[in-house]
Amino acid sequence: MEGERLASQARSSGLPAGGATGESPGVDAPLLGSSGSSALLQAEVLDLDEDEDDLEVFSKDASLMDMNSFSPMMPTSPLSMINQVKFEDEPDLKDLFITVDEPESHVTTIETFITYRIITKTSRGEFDSSEFEVRRRYQDFLWLKGKLEEAHPTLIIPPLPEKFIVKGMVERFNDDFIETRRKALQKFLNRIADHPTLTFNEDFKVFLTAQAWELSSHKKQGPGLLSRMGQTVRAVALSMRGVKSRPEEFMEMNNFIEIFSQKINLIDKISQRIYKEEREYSDEMKEYGPIHVLWSASEEDLVDSLRGVARCLDQCCKATEKRMSGLSEALLPAVHEYVLYSEMVMGVMKRRDQIQAELDSKVEALTYKKADTDLLIEEIGKLEDKVECANNALKADWERWKHNMQNDIKSAFTDMAEENIHYYEQCLATWESFLASQTDLHMEETSEDKPESH
Amino acid sequence: MEQAPRDPERQLQPAPLEPLGHPDAGLQAAMTENNFWLKKIEINVSEAEKRTGRNAMNMQETYTAYLIETRSVEHTDGQSVLTDSLWRRYSEFELLRNYLLVYYPHIVVPPLPEKRAEFVWHKLSADNMDPDFVERRRIGLENFLLRVASHPILCRDKIFYLFLTQEGNWKETVNETGFQLKADSRLKALNATFRVKNPDKRFTELKHYSDELQSVISHLLRVRARVADRLYGVYKVHGNYGRVFSEWSAIEKEMGDGLQSAGHHMDVYASSIDDILEDEEHYADQLKEYLFYAEALRAVCRKHELMQYDLEMAAQDLASKKQQCEELATGTVRTFSLKGMTTKLFGQETPEQREARIKVLEEQISEGEQQLKSKNLEGREFVKNAWADIERFKEQKNRDLKEALISYAVMQISMCKKGIQVWTNAKECFSKM
């Protein structure tokens, strides 16, 4: 019925495949099915200590567990384990390096599409080689994301760049669009690689390493890619119920993410607008300098001054271009990623609510039904585990995500400030040198306007 | 400034001392009178006031009046005494200038500030009643008066003197000079071309230069306005960060303070553009003055063109009369004339008639020769005086424009320093997040 797919893989490849949570087709997927690898999930989350090089501990514990049921013999409570773990991405421990480049256009009779080259370098044992080169198209990325969401419904999966550009773009394959997408895809893969849990996902590995035909056949195994574009009526109803019984900490999380999402969207718009205004300013500046040169042609005595001003204006124009490119390299993609991220997080919250609602509805059923109490109790037991795992996974990942967000935002805005400082410094230097050249000859006609520079 | 010549048409020689002209409030113009003593005056257009009154068609209108204060400065103790104070409106300045244009056609007459706001970047009002526009006009009018007062020839003009000292009745006095009648209407027809065979090459070049100057400054002002517009946009959009950061900081524990204070700096940045662009407007006004000066230059060239044209026409006329006379005297008809034709058809004229005609022509020729002589003299005087003023103007222009460019650089430097400061502060806040 439901194929046995490995949601994630431990280092030791000897682990039997565990059922992932949420296998069946339909968006309900996360709710149905066995508790599967929730235990495995939990274990993964627990065992990733940043100083822990030896992940044999992980495999050992995992092997103790029955993949299909929750073992009561966990050494410590999940909560306390989580508190011990910190999910900071340590660059020193990075052992998986991914680049995305070389977009290429492919034309078939049916369609035109772009593939990107993906190069993976790794020192991990479970990879057959230390370097891989494959070609993937956007569809493949979508597939990967879907698989990750299926396997880890309450982990914050990194966002993919948008499928289409909302406005202004006639041609799908405009150069800027492709470049922006390429950068975002690279970010996407690296974020997965840096995620303590997702980095060991089997589909991820296949994505990075399989040849085209291998990937297609791999994709065909198991359920097809689920459309996550909408929610079924049941899911909506469930999520609403889940909202009502949401624990306090998740209420806070939800409030945060709603406001954050609003604000980050505004910041995204503002930043795009700044870019646009700077572009228009730069366009006008391009004309400003040359006029002074033109003027100097009819003014014998003012040639130096006019050409000097023209030079300054041209330099400032170049400095503006540089500032703009800094913006589009650092701030814009970072902010936009968090716009998409905030949507992802909201989706994760919903899924958690749905899982909770599933439990609640069974509990409610128990209070009314008299028959099949034993079965219900067993189901409830499983669902309780599922909820607990989902909650813990989310909580841990939330902390990690928030921490990353703070760093990323801080770094993006600090960069922007730096770009602006540099811009003004460049302009200052050019104008000061012009002024110096003029006032050498200009004598002491000091007006009060003269700057007390130096 | 006192003993201005009674006859405003008399042009005096330029004063030996070159006075300083400075478009700055309260600066002094030095003038010599008979080389006996130095008397300085200060001219200020110190206030602007909205007024309502009745215009020529007896309709209510609102206009702005400007207060002109004149002070005389005793050389010895440097104290200034307010000697005159009166109100004038823009149209009276225009009247003064038009008068000067007619009576001093060989002078590059200083221009007035613009009648309507042009080359405006969009946030700036184009409304004549807007206080910023009125303020800039006040400064421009003061500048105009200072320019006239520091011009070696114009400063001695009686009508100018009365403009500063005689509030009521001044208009009538100006009109009594009849200058409008003296004005050559042809000067107004800017596009009419006069086929001048021997123009002074320097004037042709000057005309060409004034066209170029006008064209390039217009272009520059247009682009500057667009650049100002865009710059305004860049700065103001950053202000939005302030608001959003502030709202966001409410939900953030660690980042909150950093966000909040960074937001404040974004607000500071956004509002700094207003002062920056206000200063730049002053620079634009300096350029505009020379844009209008280009027209004044062209007016002088035009006058020369007309004089030359008249001269050539007069010479031509004289030559043809001489020829006619010669033909009559010798009896040879070399040129076609109606008289000749009719004579042929209807019979010859009597010797007495011919004598009479020759006499008339000889008188006309003699008159014509006189006129041509005086026109020639006039022309040469004009060229000499005009060229002297043009040289003076050129020096002034080079000084002023160079200074304007330097002051522009100073403005840019100030803007950059402010920018560095704000972004350094913001960066600090961001790094503390």
XYZ file of C-alpha atoms in Angstrom, chain A residues 256 259-260 263-264 266-267 270-271 273-274 277-278 280-281 284-285 287-288 291-292 294-295 298-299 301-302 305-306 309 313 323 331 402 405-406 409-410 413-414 416-418 420-421 424-425 427-428 431-432 434-435 438-439 441-442 445 449-453, chain B residues 209 212-213 216-217 219-220 223-224 226-227 229-231 233-235 237-238 240-241 243-245 247-248 251-255 266 269 280 283 287 397-399 401-403 405-410 412-413 415-417 419-420 423-424 426-427 430-433:
126
model
C 5.471 36.111 15.787
C 3.785 39.795 12.209
C 7.225 38.882 10.965
C 7.079 43.135 8.139
C 9.479 41.162 6.029
C 7.102 45.272 3.541
C 10.853 45.329 3.840
C 10.849 48.780 0.272
C 14.182 47.260 -0.677
C 11.780 50.086 -4.464
C 15.094 51.474 -3.271
C 14.958 54.458 -7.385
C 18.714 54.036 -7.366
C 16.619 55.674 -12.074
C 18.951 58.036 -10.249
C 19.863 60.419 -14.857
C 23.371 60.830 -13.479
C 23.577 62.340 -18.525
C 24.621 64.873 -15.919
C 26.623 68.088 -20.180
C 29.410 69.759 -18.278
C 29.755 69.830 -23.573
C 29.648 73.178 -21.848
C 32.432 76.881 -25.321
C 34.091 78.199 -22.162
C 38.356 79.895 -18.934
C 36.153 77.343 -17.259
C 36.313 73.506 -13.488
C 33.675 72.110 -15.806
C 32.789 68.570 -12.117
C 29.671 63.264 -11.454
C 26.024 50.357 -4.505
C 20.202 42.537 0.749
C 15.084 32.177 14.342
C 17.172 34.585 10.627
C 18.647 37.022 13.074
C 19.084 39.765 8.552
C 21.727 41.390 10.663
C 21.556 45.044 6.655
C 25.054 45.534 7.950
C 23.833 47.411 3.052
C 25.022 50.013 5.531
C 28.594 49.200 4.583
C 26.280 53.013 1.563
C 29.217 54.145 3.668
C 29.542 58.139 0.221
C 33.232 57.786 0.950
C 31.894 60.380 -3.666
C 33.442 62.443 -0.894
C 34.590 65.957 -4.713
C 37.282 66.820 -2.203
C 38.109 68.497 -7.200
C 37.760 71.183 -4.569
C 40.138 74.475 -7.662
C 41.017 76.219 -4.463
C 44.162 78.493 -7.847
C 41.201 80.184 -6.309
C 38.028 84.070 -1.328
C 30.730 77.817 3.245
C 34.173 76.405 2.980
C 34.339 73.075 4.784
C 36.677 72.691 7.684
C 37.912 69.491 6.207
C 28.204 81.789 -27.920
C 25.245 77.819 -26.943
C 25.252 79.115 -23.394
C 23.660 74.124 -22.505
C 22.468 75.735 -19.297
C 19.855 71.301 -20.693
C 21.862 71.217 -17.510
C 18.834 67.209 -16.048
C 19.619 68.632 -12.629
C 15.498 65.175 -12.873
C 18.510 64.118 -10.834
C 13.807 64.214 -8.278
C 15.438 60.804 -8.309
C 17.688 61.592 -5.407
C 13.044 59.327 -4.195
C 16.047 57.326 -3.032
C 16.274 59.155 0.278
C 11.982 55.486 0.412
C 14.513 54.711 3.129
C 9.797 53.573 5.169
C 12.362 51.319 6.774
C 8.413 52.728 10.355
C 8.605 49.010 9.568
C 11.687 48.439 11.724
C 6.863 47.852 14.201
C 9.027 44.779 13.804
C 8.102 41.310 18.431
C 11.841 40.844 18.681
C 13.596 40.282 21.961
C 17.246 40.409 21.017
C 16.999 42.312 17.764
C 16.755 55.715 8.483
C 18.561 59.920 6.469
C 20.944 73.009 -4.376
C 22.928 76.750 -7.026
C 22.932 79.033 -13.156
C 30.804 85.427 -15.617
C 33.986 83.418 -15.283
C 34.370 84.436 -11.659
C 30.463 80.428 -12.551
C 33.684 79.131 -11.131
C 32.503 80.070 -7.683
C 30.832 75.186 -9.335
C 32.994 75.301 -6.250
C 29.993 75.905 -4.036
C 28.296 72.953 -5.709
C 31.262 70.799 -4.798
C 31.050 72.067 -1.232
C 28.148 67.623 -2.409
C 30.885 67.196 0.166
C 25.935 65.737 1.631
C 28.484 62.923 1.539
C 29.652 63.616 5.059
C 25.560 60.275 4.506
C 28.637 58.683 5.987
C 25.052 55.080 7.679
C 27.864 54.592 10.160
C 22.916 52.697 11.253
C 25.618 50.102 10.733
C 22.563 46.745 12.778
C 25.658 45.075 14.115
C 24.242 45.222 17.616
C 21.096 43.371 16.586
